Amino acid sequence: FTVNGWDYPALIETYEQASKLAREEHIPVLIHVQQLTQPQGHSTSGSHERYKSEERLQWEREYDCNVKMREWMIETNIATDEELQEIEKEIKKLVRDGKKAAWEAHGEPVKQE
């Protein structure tokens, strides 16, 4: 099977078909997920802007899996834009607070010494 990584409904359908085939026919299946974005480059220490064309970077912005999932959720009335904005706001705060707590916990033994 081949499916685009940014196409959530097609991913669901593909995985359902593949699992059905494997269970009913007792044969292995292979799913090739293509057209994925790589927003951080090869590592978090490097910038992918150095080796990707502007055209590729624009494509990655448009087909980012999170962007496409968000669009799908709004189109299918799973959530509204406003609800998703509120969730995103809460998540950003949760991540910031977690990062701060982890950094403090990491440094506390050094402070104690």
Coordinates of N, CA, C and O in Angstrom, one line a residue:
F1 N 0.8 -1.2 0.0 CA 0.0 0.0 0.0 C 0.9 1.2 0.0 O 2.0 1.2 0.6
T2 N 0.4 2.3 -0.6 CA 1.1 3.6 -0.6 C 0.1 4.6 -0.3 O -1.0 4.7 -0.8
V3 N 0.5 5.5 0.6 CA -0.4 6.6 1.1 C 0.5 7.8 1.5 O 1.6 7.7 1.8
N4 N -0.1 9.0 1.3 CA 0.5 10.2 1.7 C 0.4 10.5 3.2 O -0.7 10.4 3.7
G5 N 1.5 10.8 3.8 CA 1.5 11.0 5.3 C 0.7 12.1 5.8 O 0.3 12.2 6.9
W6 N 0.4 13.1 4.9 CA -0.4 14.3 5.4 C -1.9 14.1 5.2 O -2.7 14.9 5.6
D7 N -2.3 12.9 4.6 CA -3.7 12.7 4.3 C -4.3 11.7 5.3 O -4.3 10.5 5.2
Y8 N -4.8 12.3 6.4 CA -5.2 11.5 7.6 C -6.3 10.5 7.2 O -6.2 9.3 7.6
P9 N -7.4 11.0 6.5 CA -8.5 10.0 6.2 C -7.9 8.8 5.3 O -8.3 7.7 5.5
A10 N -7.0 9.1 4.4 CA -6.4 8.1 3.6 C -5.5 7.1 4.4 O -5.5 5.9 4.2
L11 N -4.8 7.7 5.4 CA -4.0 6.9 6.3 C -4.9 5.9 7.0 O -4.6 4.7 7.1
I12 N -6.0 6.4 7.6 CA -6.9 5.5 8.3 C -7.4 4.4 7.4 O -7.4 3.2 7.8
E13 N -7.9 4.7 6.2 CA -8.4 3.7 5.3 C -7.3 2.7 4.9 O -7.6 1.5 4.8
T14 N -6.1 3.2 4.6 CA -5.0 2.3 4.2 C -4.7 1.3 5.3 O -4.5 0.1 5.1
Y15 N -4.6 1.8 6.5 CA -4.2 0.9 7.7 C -5.3 -0.1 7.9 O -5.1 -1.2 8.3
E16 N -6.6 0.4 7.7 CA -7.7 -0.6 7.9 C -7.6 -1.7 6.8 O -7.8 -2.9 7.1
Q17 N -7.4 -1.3 5.6 CA -7.3 -2.3 4.5 C -6.1 -3.2 4.7 O -6.3 -4.4 4.5
A18 N -5.0 -2.7 5.1 CA -3.8 -3.5 5.3 C -4.0 -4.5 6.5 O -3.7 -5.7 6.4
S19 N -4.6 -4.0 7.6 CA -4.8 -4.9 8.7 C -5.8 -6.0 8.4 O -5.7 -7.2 8.7
K20 N -6.9 -5.6 7.6 CA -7.9 -6.6 7.2 C -7.2 -7.7 6.3 O -7.5 -8.9 6.5
L21 N -6.4 -7.2 5.3 CA -5.8 -8.2 4.4 C -4.8 -9.1 5.2 O -4.9 -10.3 5.0
A22 N -4.1 -8.6 6.1 CA -3.1 -9.4 6.9 C -3.9 -10.4 7.8 O -3.5 -11.5 7.9
R23 N -5.0 -10.0 8.4 CA -5.7 -10.9 9.3 C -6.5 -11.9 8.5 O -6.6 -13.1 9.0
E24 N -7.1 -11.5 7.4 CA -7.9 -12.5 6.7 C -7.1 -13.4 5.8 O -7.5 -14.6 5.7
E25 N -6.1 -12.9 5.2 CA -5.3 -13.7 4.3 C -4.0 -14.3 4.9 O -3.3 -15.1 4.3
H26 N -3.7 -13.8 6.1 CA -2.6 -14.3 6.9 C -1.3 -14.1 6.0 O -0.4 -15.0 5.9
I27 N -1.2 -12.9 5.5 CA 0.0 -12.5 4.7 C 0.5 -11.2 5.2 O -0.2 -10.4 5.8
P28 N 1.8 -11.0 5.0 CA 2.4 -9.7 5.5 C 2.0 -8.6 4.5 O 1.7 -8.8 3.3
V29 N 1.9 -7.4 5.0 CA 1.6 -6.2 4.2 C 2.7 -5.2 4.5 O 3.3 -5.1 5.5
L30 N 2.9 -4.3 3.5 CA 3.8 -3.3 3.6 C 3.1 -2.0 3.3 O 2.4 -1.9 2.2
I31 N 3.3 -1.0 4.1 CA 2.7 0.3 3.9 C 3.8 1.3 3.6 O 4.6 1.5 4.5
H32 N 3.8 1.9 2.5 CA 4.8 3.0 2.2 C 4.1 4.3 2.4 O 3.3 4.7 1.6
V33 N 4.5 5.0 3.5 CA 4.0 6.3 3.7 C 4.9 7.3 3.1 O 6.1 7.3 3.5
Q34 N 4.4 8.1 2.2 CA 5.3 9.0 1.5 C 4.8 10.5 1.7 O 3.8 10.7 2.3
Q35 N 5.5 11.4 1.1 CA 5.2 12.8 1.2 C 5.1 13.3 2.7 O 4.1 13.9 3.0
L36 N 6.1 13.0 3.5 CA 6.1 13.5 4.8 C 7.0 14.7 4.9 O 7.9 14.9 4.2
T37 N 6.7 15.6 5.9 CA 7.5 16.7 6.1 C 8.5 16.4 7.2 O 8.4 15.4 7.9
Q38 N 9.6 17.2 7.2 CA 10.7 17.0 8.1 C 11.0 18.4 8.7 O 11.9 19.1 8.3
P39 N 10.1 18.9 9.6 CA 10.2 20.3 10.1 C 11.5 20.6 10.9 O 11.8 21.8 10.9
Q40 N 12.2 19.7 11.4 CA 13.4 20.0 12.2 C 14.7 19.7 11.5 O 15.7 19.7 12.0
G41 N 14.6 19.2 10.2 CA 15.8 18.8 9.6 C 16.3 17.4 10.1 O 15.5 16.7 10.7
H42 N 17.5 17.1 9.9 CA 18.0 15.8 10.3 C 18.3 15.7 11.8 O 18.4 14.6 12.4
S43 N 18.4 16.8 12.4 CA 18.6 16.8 13.9 C 18.2 18.2 14.4 O 18.0 19.1 13.6
T44 N 18.0 18.3 15.7 CA 17.5 19.5 16.3 C 18.6 20.6 16.3 O 18.4 21.7 16.6
S45 N 19.9 20.1 16.1 CA 21.0 21.1 16.1 C 21.3 21.7 14.8 O 22.0 22.7 14.8
G46 N 20.6 21.3 13.7 CA 20.9 21.8 12.4 C 19.6 22.5 11.8 O 18.5 22.2 12.3
S47 N 19.8 23.3 10.9 CA 18.7 24.0 10.3 C 18.5 23.4 8.9 O 19.4 23.5 8.0
H48 N 17.3 23.0 8.6 CA 17.0 22.4 7.3 C 16.9 23.5 6.2 O 16.9 23.2 5.0
E49 N 16.8 24.7 6.6 CA 16.8 25.8 5.6 C 18.1 25.9 4.8 O 18.1 26.4 3.7
R50 N 19.1 25.4 5.4 CA 20.4 25.4 4.7 C 20.5 24.5 3.5 O 21.3 24.7 2.6
Y51 N 19.7 23.4 3.5 CA 19.9 22.5 2.4 C 18.6 22.2 1.7 O 18.5 21.3 0.8
K52 N 17.5 22.9 2.0 CA 16.2 22.7 1.3 C 15.9 23.9 0.5 O 16.1 25.0 0.9
S53 N 15.4 23.7 -0.7 CA 15.0 24.8 -1.6 C 13.8 25.6 -0.9 O 13.0 25.0 -0.2
E54 N 13.6 26.8 -1.3 CA 12.4 27.6 -0.9 C 11.2 26.9 -1.3 O 10.2 26.9 -0.5
E55 N 11.2 26.3 -2.5 CA 10.0 25.6 -3.0 C 9.6 24.4 -2.0 O 8.5 24.2 -1.7
R56 N 10.6 23.6 -1.6 CA 10.4 22.5 -0.7 C 10.0 23.0 0.6 O 9.0 22.4 1.3
L57 N 10.5 24.1 1.1 CA 10.1 24.6 2.4 C 8.7 25.1 2.4 O 7.9 24.8 3.4
Q58 N 8.3 25.7 1.3 CA 6.9 26.1 1.2 C 6.0 24.9 1.1 O 4.9 24.9 1.8
W59 N 6.3 23.9 0.4 CA 5.5 22.7 0.4 C 5.4 22.1 1.8 O 4.3 21.7 2.2
E60 N 6.5 22.0 2.5 CA 6.4 21.5 3.9 C 5.5 22.3 4.8 O 4.9 21.8 5.7
R61 N 5.5 23.6 4.6 CA 4.6 24.5 5.4 C 3.1 24.1 5.1 O 2.3 24.1 5.9
E62 N 2.9 24.0 3.8 CA 1.5 23.7 3.3 C 1.0 22.3 3.7 O -0.2 22.1 4.0
Y63 N 1.9 21.3 3.6 CA 1.5 19.9 3.8 C 2.0 19.3 5.2 O 2.1 18.1 5.3
D64 N 2.3 20.2 6.1 CA 2.7 19.8 7.4 C 1.5 18.9 8.0 O 0.4 19.3 7.9
C65 N 1.9 17.8 8.5 CA 0.9 16.8 9.0 C -0.1 17.5 10.1 O -1.3 17.2 10.1
N66 N 0.5 18.3 10.9 CA -0.3 19.0 11.9 C -1.3 20.0 11.3 O -2.5 20.1 11.7
V67 N -0.9 20.7 10.3 CA -1.7 21.6 9.6 C -2.8 20.9 8.9 O -4.0 21.3 9.0
K68 N -2.5 19.8 8.2 CA -3.5 19.0 7.4 C -4.5 18.3 8.4 O -5.7 18.3 8.1
M69 N -4.0 17.9 9.5 CA -4.9 17.2 10.5 C -5.9 18.3 11.1 O -7.1 18.0 11.2
R70 N -5.4 19.5 11.3 CA -6.2 20.6 11.8 C -7.3 20.9 10.8 O -8.5 21.1 11.2
E71 N -6.9 21.0 9.6 CA -7.9 21.3 8.5 C -8.9 20.3 8.4 O -10.1 20.6 8.3
W72 N -8.5 19.0 8.5 CA -9.5 17.9 8.5 C -10.4 17.9 9.6 O -11.6 17.7 9.5
M73 N -9.9 18.2 10.8 CA -10.8 18.3 12.0 C -11.8 19.4 11.9 O -13.0 19.2 12.3
I74 N -11.5 20.5 11.3 CA -12.4 21.6 11.1 C -13.4 21.2 10.0 O -14.6 21.4 10.2
E75 N -12.9 20.7 8.9 CA -13.8 20.3 7.8 C -14.8 19.3 8.2 O -16.0 19.3 7.6
T76 N -14.5 18.4 9.0 CA -15.4 17.3 9.4 C -16.1 17.6 10.7 O -16.8 16.7 11.3
N77 N -16.0 18.8 11.2 CA -16.8 19.3 12.4 C -16.4 18.5 13.6 O -17.2 18.4 14.5
I78 N -15.2 18.0 13.7 CA -14.7 17.4 14.9 C -14.4 18.5 16.0 O -14.7 18.3 17.2
A79 N -13.9 19.6 15.5 CA -13.6 20.8 16.3 C -13.7 22.0 15.5 O -13.6 22.0 14.3
T80 N -13.9 23.1 16.2 CA -13.9 24.4 15.5 C -12.5 25.0 15.6 O -11.7 24.6 16.4
D81 N -12.3 26.0 14.8 CA -11.0 26.7 14.8 C -10.8 27.3 16.2 O -9.7 27.2 16.8
E82 N -11.8 27.9 16.8 CA -11.7 28.5 18.1 C -11.3 27.4 19.2 O -10.5 27.6 20.1
E83 N -12.0 26.2 19.1 CA -11.7 25.2 20.1 C -10.2 24.7 19.9 O -9.5 24.5 20.9
L84 N -9.8 24.6 18.7 CA -8.4 24.2 18.4 C -7.4 25.2 18.9 O -6.3 24.9 19.5
Q85 N -7.7 26.5 18.7 CA -6.9 27.6 19.2 C -6.7 27.5 20.7 O -5.6 27.7 21.3
E86 N -7.8 27.2 21.4 CA -7.8 27.1 22.9 C -6.9 25.9 23.3 O -6.1 26.0 24.2
I87 N -7.1 24.8 22.6 CA -6.3 23.6 22.9 C -4.8 23.9 22.7 O -4.0 23.5 23.5
E88 N -4.5 24.5 21.6 CA -3.1 24.9 21.3 C -2.5 25.8 22.3 O -1.4 25.6 22.7
K89 N -3.3 26.8 22.8 CA -2.9 27.7 23.8 C -2.6 26.9 25.1 O -1.5 27.1 25.8
E90 N -3.5 26.0 25.5 CA -3.3 25.2 26.7 C -2.0 24.3 26.6 O -1.3 24.1 27.5
I91 N -1.9 23.7 25.4 CA -0.7 22.8 25.2 C 0.6 23.6 25.3 O 1.6 23.1 25.9
K92 N 0.6 24.8 24.7 CA 1.9 25.6 24.7 C 2.2 25.9 26.2 O 3.4 25.8 26.6
K93 N 1.2 26.2 27.0 CA 1.5 26.5 28.4 C 2.0 25.3 29.1 O 2.9 25.3 29.9
L94 N 1.3 24.1 28.9 CA 1.7 22.9 29.5 C 3.2 22.5 29.1 O 4.0 22.1 30.0
V95 N 3.5 22.7 27.9 CA 4.9 22.4 27.4 C 5.9 23.4 28.1 O 7.0 22.9 28.6
R96 N 5.6 24.7 28.1 CA 6.5 25.6 28.7 C 6.7 25.3 30.2 O 7.8 25.3 30.7
D97 N 5.6 25.0 30.9 CA 5.6 24.7 32.3 C 6.5 23.4 32.6 O 7.3 23.3 33.5
G98 N 6.3 22.4 31.7 CA 7.0 21.1 31.8 C 8.5 21.4 31.6 O 9.3 20.8 32.3
K99 N 8.8 22.2 30.6 CA 10.2 22.5 30.3 C 10.9 23.2 31.5 O 12.0 22.8 31.9
K100 N 10.1 24.1 32.0 CA 10.7 24.9 33.2 C 10.9 23.9 34.4 O 12.0 24.0 35.0
A101 N 9.9 23.1 34.6 CA 10.1 22.1 35.8 C 11.2 21.1 35.5 O 12.0 20.8 36.5
A102 N 11.4 20.7 34.3 CA 12.4 19.7 34.0 C 13.8 20.4 34.2 O 14.7 19.8 34.7
W103 N 13.9 21.7 33.7 CA 15.2 22.4 33.8 C 15.5 22.6 35.3 O 16.7 22.5 35.7
E104 N 14.5 23.0 36.1 CA 14.7 23.2 37.5 C 15.1 21.9 38.2 O 16.0 21.9 39.0
A105 N 14.5 20.8 37.9 CA 14.8 19.5 38.5 C 16.2 19.1 38.1 O 16.9 18.5 38.9
H106 N 16.6 19.4 36.9 CA 17.9 19.0 36.4 C 19.0 19.8 37.1 O 20.1 19.3 37.5
G107 N 18.7 21.1 37.4 CA 19.7 21.9 38.0 C 19.8 21.8 39.5 O 20.8 22.2 40.2
E108 N 18.7 21.3 40.1 CA 18.6 21.3 41.6 C 19.8 20.5 42.3 O 20.4 21.0 43.3
P109 N 20.2 19.3 41.8 CA 21.3 18.6 42.4 C 22.6 19.4 42.4 O 23.4 19.4 43.4
V110 N 22.8 20.2 41.3 CA 24.0 21.0 41.2 C 23.9 22.1 42.2 O 24.9 22.4 42.9
K111 N 22.8 22.7 42.4 CA 22.6 23.8 43.4 C 22.8 23.3 44.8 O 23.4 24.0 45.6
Q112 N 22.4 22.1 45.1 CA 22.5 21.5 46.4 C 24.0 21.3 46.7 O 24.4 21.5 47.9
E113 N 24.8 20.9 45.7 CA 26.2 20.7 46.0 C 26.9 22.0 46.2 O 27.8 22.2 46.9

